[in-house]
Every structure is written in C-alpha cells, then in structure tokens.
Amino acid sequence: MGKRVSVRLITGEREPAPTFTDVVGVLTSWTEGSLCITRRTGEAVRIAESSLVAAKVVPAAPARRRGPAATAPELDRVSARAWPPLVSEPLGEWTLRASGGFTRRANSVLPLGDPGMALDEALRRVTDWYAARELPAYIQVSTGAEGTQELLAAELETRGWTREVSARIRIAALAPIGDLDADTSAVTLSRRLDDAWLARYQRSSGEPSPEARTVLSGGPSVWFATVPGREGDAPAAIGRCVVDGRWAGFTAVEVAPERRRQGLAKAVMTALARKALDEGASAAYLQVETDNDGAHALYEGMGFTVHHTYHHWRASGHDVR
C-alpha cells in the first residue's frame, strides 16, 4: 500500500489466448476484492481482484526529465511562496490558505506532511476554517512523482470530495530560455504591478480585487513584464516571474488574441529569464492547466518538461457547514 506498482490483468478472452493490459500507478486501496491504482495523472483505476494476473513494485516515477533535479514537495513549496495567500494557518504540517476566493491556489490547503491528527478530524477542521471565511474548502493534492499524495487523493475520493481542476508543473533549465532567439526590445520590466498590466490579465475582468493585487505582488523577488499595445489599448502581452533562490517561477504569461503567433510570449519569457539569471536563478518552473493544449505545446518547445501534476479537490456539499 502506498507503493508504485505495475499490475497485469485479464481484459478479455480471445482464441487462442486471453488478452491482457498493464496498469502502473500507486496502490491506494485493496478492499473487498477490489484494488485501486492511482495513475500519475491522478486518475483512479479500479480493478477486480479476480482479474489480477501478476503484480510487482516498481521504482518511483523519475523526478525529472532533462531538467533540474527537484522533488515534488520542493516544487510545491516554492510555487506556493510565489503565489502567497493573504491569510494562512498551520494544521500540523498542512497549511490552510485563504485570499478572498482569488484563485484556488491561494484558497486551498497545501498538505505537505502530517496534519497531526486523524484525517477525518483534519478534514472537519479544514471545512470549518473555510466556512468561517465563506469559502469552499479545497485541498491541493499532487500526484505522479516521488513524495506526492496519491493516498490522500484516494481518501478524499472515498469521502465524497470532488476533483475539479488539474494542472501540470513543468520545469526546465533557465539559461536556455534566456538564450532564446527572441526580440525583447519591446518588453519592459517593472517591480510594480500597474493598471495597464492588470488590464490584460484574464483573471481581473472588471476592477481587480485588493486580494488579486496583493497575491500578484507577493513573493520573494517579483518582476512584471509588459509589451505595450496600441495607444489606448491594453498591453499586447504580459508576464510575471518570481525569483526564489535557484528557482524562477513564471505565471500569467498572456497575449492579446489578435497578437498571438508573433513571438510575444517567447519574448516575455526570455526577458524575464534574463532578469532571473541576473539574480542568480538557474532553474525554471511554471504551472499549466491540463486542458490548455496551446500553452503546453509552447512550453514544450521551449524545453519545459512535466515534473508532476496537482489537483484541487473540493469538499462535498455535506462537508461544508
């Protein structure tokens, strides 16, 4: 239990021999004649014990692909520091975070370790804490690498929690991004979050909330990139980078729809990477929702590879008081 395994099972009978398939993931339960294997993606696969042919424990999924060495907990912690909540509170080794509802990342539990009590009691504390702030209760759970929380994901599923949004954390060496052949002449960098930058930011439709401004401005060393648009228009492109030791975290890279495929996203990334290199960073990471195929293709082409995946699990209605 809790180990990464490879299992082979019968999927059907065909002459002259039966057919088989293999499932690889973390064994998260085995009860009443049924196994549950949680894949890298967070998908839970249920297997009847009677169909099981063979199984073995296999090494943990590699922690990196052509990128800097890193553990999942390290990346989860550094990315959390780059998107700091307005309010946080420890629950054992878990961290409860709230920011008035601005993004799930800043309004969810980061469960890196032991909550210091039985899981059911911890979940009651979590739902009460968020209910007191008139927020839904979310827990951010990582899967797909050594040190991630497949067992917690399985426990939440059995308790009726719902997985809503998933994102992949991608990593890369920073220097090749700074060396990209990109025209950065139109990119301006600033420490200050201004109204023009926010006018392009997709999450700030209408008047940006104070919570949004605070979260976006927070982090160890924050830089905002802007490519101006036509006079009177929102910027053609924006981006944000937070430098934290060896890591440079990229967020909010956005381009006006009519200016896409003109190299502006690459220019923004390159300019921010060069600034992060000047500050001593050597590794890069970013987070992309799993269904954003365009962004994944862009970052794949820039050398970013998938490290692991995280998911936001929401408490079922009867858990929220």
JSON list of N, CA, C and O in Angstrom, two decimals, residues 174-187 189 223 241 243 248 250 266-282 284:
[
{"chain": "A", "resi": 174, "resn": "LEU", "atom": "N", "xyz": [17.14, 27.19, -16.74]},
{"chain": "A", "resi": 174, "resn": "LEU", "atom": "CA", "xyz": [16.79, 28.58, -17.02]},
{"chain": "A", "resi": 174, "resn": "LEU", "atom": "C", "xyz": [17.64, 29.20, -18.13]},
{"chain": "A", "resi": 174, "resn": "LEU", "atom": "O", "xyz": [17.12, 29.96, -18.95]},
{"chain": "A", "resi": 175, "resn": "ALA", "atom": "N", "xyz": [18.92, 28.89, -18.18]},
{"chain": "A", "resi": 175, "resn": "ALA", "atom": "CA", "xyz": [19.82, 29.55, -19.14]},
{"chain": "A", "resi": 175, "resn": "ALA", "atom": "C", "xyz": [19.36, 29.40, -20.59]},
{"chain": "A", "resi": 175, "resn": "ALA", "atom": "O", "xyz": [19.38, 30.38, -21.35]},
{"chain": "A", "resi": 176, "resn": "PRO", "atom": "N", "xyz": [18.93, 28.20, -21.04]},
{"chain": "A", "resi": 176, "resn": "PRO", "atom": "CA", "xyz": [18.48, 28.10, -22.44]},
{"chain": "A", "resi": 176, "resn": "PRO", "atom": "C", "xyz": [17.28, 28.99, -22.76]},
{"chain": "A", "resi": 176, "resn": "PRO", "atom": "O", "xyz": [17.12, 29.40, -23.91]},
{"chain": "A", "resi": 177, "resn": "ILE", "atom": "N", "xyz": [16.46, 29.30, -21.76]},
{"chain": "A", "resi": 177, "resn": "ILE", "atom": "CA", "xyz": [15.32, 30.19, -22.01]},
{"chain": "A", "resi": 177, "resn": "ILE", "atom": "C", "xyz": [15.83, 31.62, -22.19]},
{"chain": "A", "resi": 177, "resn": "ILE", "atom": "O", "xyz": [15.39, 32.34, -23.09]},
{"chain": "A", "resi": 178, "resn": "GLY", "atom": "N", "xyz": [16.79, 32.01, -21.37]},
{"chain": "A", "resi": 178, "resn": "GLY", "atom": "CA", "xyz": [17.38, 33.33, -21.54]},
{"chain": "A", "resi": 178, "resn": "GLY", "atom": "C", "xyz": [18.16, 33.47, -22.84]},
{"chain": "A", "resi": 178, "resn": "GLY", "atom": "O", "xyz": [18.34, 34.58, -23.34]},
{"chain": "A", "resi": 179, "resn": "ASP", "atom": "N", "xyz": [18.60, 32.34, -23.40]},
{"chain": "A", "resi": 179, "resn": "ASP", "atom": "CA", "xyz": [19.38, 32.35, -24.65]},
{"chain": "A", "resi": 179, "resn": "ASP", "atom": "C", "xyz": [18.51, 32.24, -25.90]},
{"chain": "A", "resi": 179, "resn": "ASP", "atom": "O", "xyz": [19.04, 32.20, -27.01]},
{"chain": "A", "resi": 180, "resn": "LEU", "atom": "N", "xyz": [17.20, 32.17, -25.74]},
{"chain": "A", "resi": 180, "resn": "LEU", "atom": "CA", "xyz": [16.32, 32.03, -26.91]},
{"chain": "A", "resi": 180, "resn": "LEU", "atom": "C", "xyz": [16.48, 33.22, -27.85]},
{"chain": "A", "resi": 180, "resn": "LEU", "atom": "O", "xyz": [16.73, 34.35, -27.43]},
{"chain": "A", "resi": 181, "resn": "ASP", "atom": "N", "xyz": [16.36, 32.94, -29.13]},
{"chain": "A", "resi": 181, "resn": "ASP", "atom": "CA", "xyz": [16.44, 33.98, -30.15]},
{"chain": "A", "resi": 181, "resn": "ASP", "atom": "C", "xyz": [15.10, 34.70, -30.21]},
{"chain": "A", "resi": 181, "resn": "ASP", "atom": "O", "xyz": [14.22, 34.36, -31.01]},
{"chain": "A", "resi": 182, "resn": "ALA", "atom": "N", "xyz": [14.92, 35.66, -29.33]},
{"chain": "A", "resi": 182, "resn": "ALA", "atom": "CA", "xyz": [13.65, 36.39, -29.24]},
{"chain": "A", "resi": 182, "resn": "ALA", "atom": "C", "xyz": [13.93, 37.88, -29.20]},
{"chain": "A", "resi": 182, "resn": "ALA", "atom": "O", "xyz": [14.90, 38.34, -28.60]},
{"chain": "A", "resi": 183, "resn": "ASP", "atom": "N", "xyz": [13.09, 38.65, -29.88]},
{"chain": "A", "resi": 183, "resn": "ASP", "atom": "CA", "xyz": [13.21, 40.10, -29.88]},
{"chain": "A", "resi": 183, "resn": "ASP", "atom": "C", "xyz": [12.56, 40.65, -28.62]},
{"chain": "A", "resi": 183, "resn": "ASP", "atom": "O", "xyz": [11.33, 40.69, -28.50]},
{"chain": "A", "resi": 184, "resn": "THR", "atom": "N", "xyz": [13.37, 41.04, -27.67]},
{"chain": "A", "resi": 184, "resn": "THR", "atom": "CA", "xyz": [12.86, 41.53, -26.38]},
{"chain": "A", "resi": 184, "resn": "THR", "atom": "C", "xyz": [12.85, 43.06, -26.31]},
{"chain": "A", "resi": 184, "resn": "THR", "atom": "O", "xyz": [12.62, 43.62, -25.24]},
{"chain": "A", "resi": 185, "resn": "SER", "atom": "N", "xyz": [13.07, 43.72, -27.43]},
{"chain": "A", "resi": 185, "resn": "SER", "atom": "CA", "xyz": [13.22, 45.18, -27.40]},
{"chain": "A", "resi": 185, "resn": "SER", "atom": "C", "xyz": [11.95, 45.89, -26.93]},
{"chain": "A", "resi": 185, "resn": "SER", "atom": "O", "xyz": [12.02, 46.99, -26.38]},
{"chain": "A", "resi": 186, "resn": "ALA", "atom": "N", "xyz": [10.79, 45.27, -27.16]},
{"chain": "A", "resi": 186, "resn": "ALA", "atom": "CA", "xyz": [9.53, 45.92, -26.78]},
{"chain": "A", "resi": 186, "resn": "ALA", "atom": "C", "xyz": [9.09, 45.56, -25.37]},
{"chain": "A", "resi": 186, "resn": "ALA", "atom": "O", "xyz": [8.07, 46.09, -24.90]},
{"chain": "A", "resi": 187, "resn": "VAL", "atom": "N", "xyz": [9.81, 44.68, -24.69]},
{"chain": "A", "resi": 187, "resn": "VAL", "atom": "CA", "xyz": [9.42, 44.22, -23.37]},
{"chain": "A", "resi": 187, "resn": "VAL", "atom": "C", "xyz": [9.96, 45.16, -22.30]},
{"chain": "A", "resi": 187, "resn": "VAL", "atom": "O", "xyz": [11.16, 45.44, -22.27]},
{"chain": "A", "resi": 189, "resn": "LEU", "atom": "N", "xyz": [10.26, 45.75, -18.10]},
{"chain": "A", "resi": 189, "resn": "LEU", "atom": "CA", "xyz": [10.19, 45.04, -16.83]},
{"chain": "A", "resi": 189, "resn": "LEU", "atom": "C", "xyz": [10.05, 46.03, -15.69]},
{"chain": "A", "resi": 189, "resn": "LEU", "atom": "O", "xyz": [10.64, 47.11, -15.71]},
{"chain": "A", "resi": 223, "resn": "TRP", "atom": "N", "xyz": [8.86, 40.20, -10.61]},
{"chain": "A", "resi": 223, "resn": "TRP", "atom": "CA", "xyz": [9.03, 41.05, -11.79]},
{"chain": "A", "resi": 223, "resn": "TRP", "atom": "C", "xyz": [7.80, 40.93, -12.68]},
{"chain": "A", "resi": 223, "resn": "TRP", "atom": "O", "xyz": [7.27, 39.83, -12.88]},
{"chain": "A", "resi": 241, "resn": "CYS", "atom": "N", "xyz": [7.21, 36.92, -13.16]},
{"chain": "A", "resi": 241, "resn": "CYS", "atom": "CA", "xyz": [8.25, 35.97, -12.74]},
{"chain": "A", "resi": 241, "resn": "CYS", "atom": "C", "xyz": [8.61, 36.25, -11.29]},
{"chain": "A", "resi": 241, "resn": "CYS", "atom": "O", "xyz": [8.76, 37.41, -10.89]},
{"chain": "A", "resi": 243, "resn": "VAL", "atom": "N", "xyz": [11.47, 35.20, -8.51]},
{"chain": "A", "resi": 243, "resn": "VAL", "atom": "CA", "xyz": [12.77, 34.58, -8.27]},
{"chain": "A", "resi": 243, "resn": "VAL", "atom": "C", "xyz": [12.87, 34.21, -6.80]},
{"chain": "A", "resi": 243, "resn": "VAL", "atom": "O", "xyz": [12.64, 35.04, -5.92]},
{"chain": "A", "resi": 248, "resn": "ALA", "atom": "N", "xyz": [13.13, 30.18, -10.73]},
{"chain": "A", "resi": 248, "resn": "ALA", "atom": "CA", "xyz": [12.37, 31.28, -11.33]},
{"chain": "A", "resi": 248, "resn": "ALA", "atom": "C", "xyz": [11.03, 30.73, -11.75]},
{"chain": "A", "resi": 248, "resn": "ALA", "atom": "O", "xyz": [10.95, 29.82, -12.58]},
{"chain": "A", "resi": 250, "resn": "PHE", "atom": "N", "xyz": [7.38, 31.21, -13.48]},
{"chain": "A", "resi": 250, "resn": "PHE", "atom": "CA", "xyz": [6.69, 32.03, -14.47]},
{"chain": "A", "resi": 250, "resn": "PHE", "atom": "C", "xyz": [5.18, 31.84, -14.34]},
{"chain": "A", "resi": 250, "resn": "PHE", "atom": "O", "xyz": [4.69, 30.71, -14.30]},
{"chain": "A", "resi": 266, "resn": "LYS", "atom": "N", "xyz": [7.21, 34.26, -26.21]},
{"chain": "A", "resi": 266, "resn": "LYS", "atom": "CA", "xyz": [8.63, 33.89, -26.10]},
{"chain": "A", "resi": 266, "resn": "LYS", "atom": "C", "xyz": [9.47, 35.10, -25.70]},
{"chain": "A", "resi": 266, "resn": "LYS", "atom": "O", "xyz": [10.40, 34.97, -24.89]},
{"chain": "A", "resi": 267, "resn": "ALA", "atom": "N", "xyz": [9.14, 36.27, -26.23]},
{"chain": "A", "resi": 267, "resn": "ALA", "atom": "CA", "xyz": [9.89, 37.47, -25.87]},
{"chain": "A", "resi": 267, "resn": "ALA", "atom": "C", "xyz": [9.74, 37.80, -24.39]},
{"chain": "A", "resi": 267, "resn": "ALA", "atom": "O", "xyz": [10.71, 38.14, -23.70]},
{"chain": "A", "resi": 268, "resn": "VAL", "atom": "N", "xyz": [8.51, 37.69, -23.88]},
{"chain": "A", "resi": 268, "resn": "VAL", "atom": "CA", "xyz": [8.26, 37.95, -22.46]},
{"chain": "A", "resi": 268, "resn": "VAL", "atom": "C", "xyz": [9.03, 36.94, -21.60]},
{"chain": "A", "resi": 268, "resn": "VAL", "atom": "O", "xyz": [9.68, 37.33, -20.62]},
{"chain": "A", "resi": 269, "resn": "MET", "atom": "N", "xyz": [8.94, 35.67, -21.94]},
{"chain": "A", "resi": 269, "resn": "MET", "atom": "CA", "xyz": [9.65, 34.64, -21.16]},
{"chain": "A", "resi": 269, "resn": "MET", "atom": "C", "xyz": [11.16, 34.87, -21.19]},
{"chain": "A", "resi": 269, "resn": "MET", "atom": "O", "xyz": [11.84, 34.74, -20.16]},
{"chain": "A", "resi": 270, "resn": "THR", "atom": "N", "xyz": [11.69, 35.22, -22.34]},
{"chain": "A", "resi": 270, "resn": "THR", "atom": "CA", "xyz": [13.14, 35.43, -22.48]},
{"chain": "A", "resi": 270, "resn": "THR", "atom": "C", "xyz": [13.61, 36.61, -21.64]},
{"chain": "A", "resi": 270, "resn": "THR", "atom": "O", "xyz": [14.63, 36.53, -20.94]},
{"chain": "A", "resi": 271, "resn": "ALA", "atom": "N", "xyz": [12.87, 37.70, -21.72]},
{"chain": "A", "resi": 271, "resn": "ALA", "atom": "CA", "xyz": [13.25, 38.89, -20.94]},
{"chain": "A", "resi": 271, "resn": "ALA", "atom": "C", "xyz": [13.21, 38.61, -19.45]},
{"chain": "A", "resi": 271, "resn": "ALA", "atom": "O", "xyz": [14.13, 39.00, -18.70]},
{"chain": "A", "resi": 272, "resn": "LEU", "atom": "N", "xyz": [12.17, 37.93, -18.98]},
{"chain": "A", "resi": 272, "resn": "LEU", "atom": "CA", "xyz": [12.08, 37.59, -17.56]},
{"chain": "A", "resi": 272, "resn": "LEU", "atom": "C", "xyz": [13.17, 36.61, -17.16]},
{"chain": "A", "resi": 272, "resn": "LEU", "atom": "O", "xyz": [13.74, 36.72, -16.06]},
{"chain": "A", "resi": 273, "resn": "ALA", "atom": "N", "xyz": [13.48, 35.64, -18.03]},
{"chain": "A", "resi": 273, "resn": "ALA", "atom": "CA", "xyz": [14.52, 34.67, -17.71]},
{"chain": "A", "resi": 273, "resn": "ALA", "atom": "C", "xyz": [15.88, 35.36, -17.55]},
{"chain": "A", "resi": 273, "resn": "ALA", "atom": "O", "xyz": [16.66, 35.02, -16.66]},
{"chain": "A", "resi": 274, "resn": "ARG", "atom": "N", "xyz": [16.16, 36.30, -18.40]},
{"chain": "A", "resi": 274, "resn": "ARG", "atom": "CA", "xyz": [17.44, 37.01, -18.30]},
{"chain": "A", "resi": 274, "resn": "ARG", "atom": "C", "xyz": [17.54, 37.78, -16.99]},
{"chain": "A", "resi": 274, "resn": "ARG", "atom": "O", "xyz": [18.60, 37.83, -16.36]},
{"chain": "A", "resi": 275, "resn": "LYS", "atom": "N", "xyz": [16.44, 38.38, -16.58]},
{"chain": "A", "resi": 275, "resn": "LYS", "atom": "CA", "xyz": [16.45, 39.09, -15.30]},
{"chain": "A", "resi": 275, "resn": "LYS", "atom": "C", "xyz": [16.66, 38.11, -14.15]},
{"chain": "A", "resi": 275, "resn": "LYS", "atom": "O", "xyz": [17.41, 38.38, -13.20]},
{"chain": "A", "resi": 276, "resn": "ALA", "atom": "N", "xyz": [15.99, 36.95, -14.21]},
{"chain": "A", "resi": 276, "resn": "ALA", "atom": "CA", "xyz": [16.14, 35.94, -13.15]},
{"chain": "A", "resi": 276, "resn": "ALA", "atom": "C", "xyz": [17.56, 35.39, -13.11]},
{"chain": "A", "resi": 276, "resn": "ALA", "atom": "O", "xyz": [18.11, 35.13, -12.03]},
{"chain": "A", "resi": 277, "resn": "LEU", "atom": "N", "xyz": [18.19, 35.22, -14.27]},
{"chain": "A", "resi": 277, "resn": "LEU", "atom": "CA", "xyz": [19.59, 34.77, -14.31]},
{"chain": "A", "resi": 277, "resn": "LEU", "atom": "C", "xyz": [20.50, 35.80, -13.64]},
{"chain": "A", "resi": 277, "resn": "LEU", "atom": "O", "xyz": [21.43, 35.44, -12.91]},
{"chain": "A", "resi": 278, "resn": "ASP", "atom": "N", "xyz": [20.22, 37.09, -13.86]},
{"chain": "A", "resi": 278, "resn": "ASP", "atom": "CA", "xyz": [21.00, 38.14, -13.22]},
{"chain": "A", "resi": 278, "resn": "ASP", "atom": "C", "xyz": [20.89, 38.06, -11.70]},
{"chain": "A", "resi": 278, "resn": "ASP", "atom": "O", "xyz": [21.83, 38.46, -10.99]},
{"chain": "A", "resi": 279, "resn": "GLU", "atom": "N", "xyz": [19.76, 37.54, -11.19]},
{"chain": "A", "resi": 279, "resn": "GLU", "atom": "CA", "xyz": [19.55, 37.44, -9.75]},
{"chain": "A", "resi": 279, "resn": "GLU", "atom": "C", "xyz": [20.03, 36.10, -9.19]},
{"chain": "A", "resi": 279, "resn": "GLU", "atom": "O", "xyz": [19.81, 35.82, -8.01]},
{"chain": "A", "resi": 280, "resn": "GLY", "atom": "N", "xyz": [20.66, 35.28, -10.02]},
{"chain": "A", "resi": 280, "resn": "GLY", "atom": "CA", "xyz": [21.27, 34.05, -9.53]},
{"chain": "A", "resi": 280, "resn": "GLY", "atom": "C", "xyz": [20.45, 32.80, -9.70]},
{"chain": "A", "resi": 280, "resn": "GLY", "atom": "O", "xyz": [20.88, 31.72, -9.26]},
{"chain": "A", "resi": 281, "resn": "ALA", "atom": "N", "xyz": [19.28, 32.87, -10.31]},
{"chain": "A", "resi": 281, "resn": "ALA", "atom": "CA", "xyz": [18.47, 31.66, -10.52]},
{"chain": "A", "resi": 281, "resn": "ALA", "atom": "C", "xyz": [19.08, 30.81, -11.62]},
{"chain": "A", "resi": 281, "resn": "ALA", "atom": "O", "xyz": [19.78, 31.31, -12.52]},
{"chain": "A", "resi": 282, "resn": "SER", "atom": "N", "xyz": [18.80, 29.51, -11.59]},
{"chain": "A", "resi": 282, "resn": "SER", "atom": "CA", "xyz": [19.33, 28.59, -12.60]},
{"chain": "A", "resi": 282, "resn": "SER", "atom": "C", "xyz": [18.28, 27.62, -13.12]},
{"chain": "A", "resi": 282, "resn": "SER", "atom": "O", "xyz": [18.52, 26.92, -14.10]},
{"chain": "A", "resi": 284, "resn": "ALA", "atom": "N", "xyz": [13.88, 26.81, -13.83]},
{"chain": "A", "resi": 284, "resn": "ALA", "atom": "CA", "xyz": [12.60, 27.45, -14.11]},
{"chain": "A", "resi": 284, "resn": "ALA", "atom": "C", "xyz": [11.46, 26.46, -13.90]},
{"chain": "A", "resi": 284, "resn": "ALA", "atom": "O", "xyz": [11.63, 25.26, -14.10]}
]
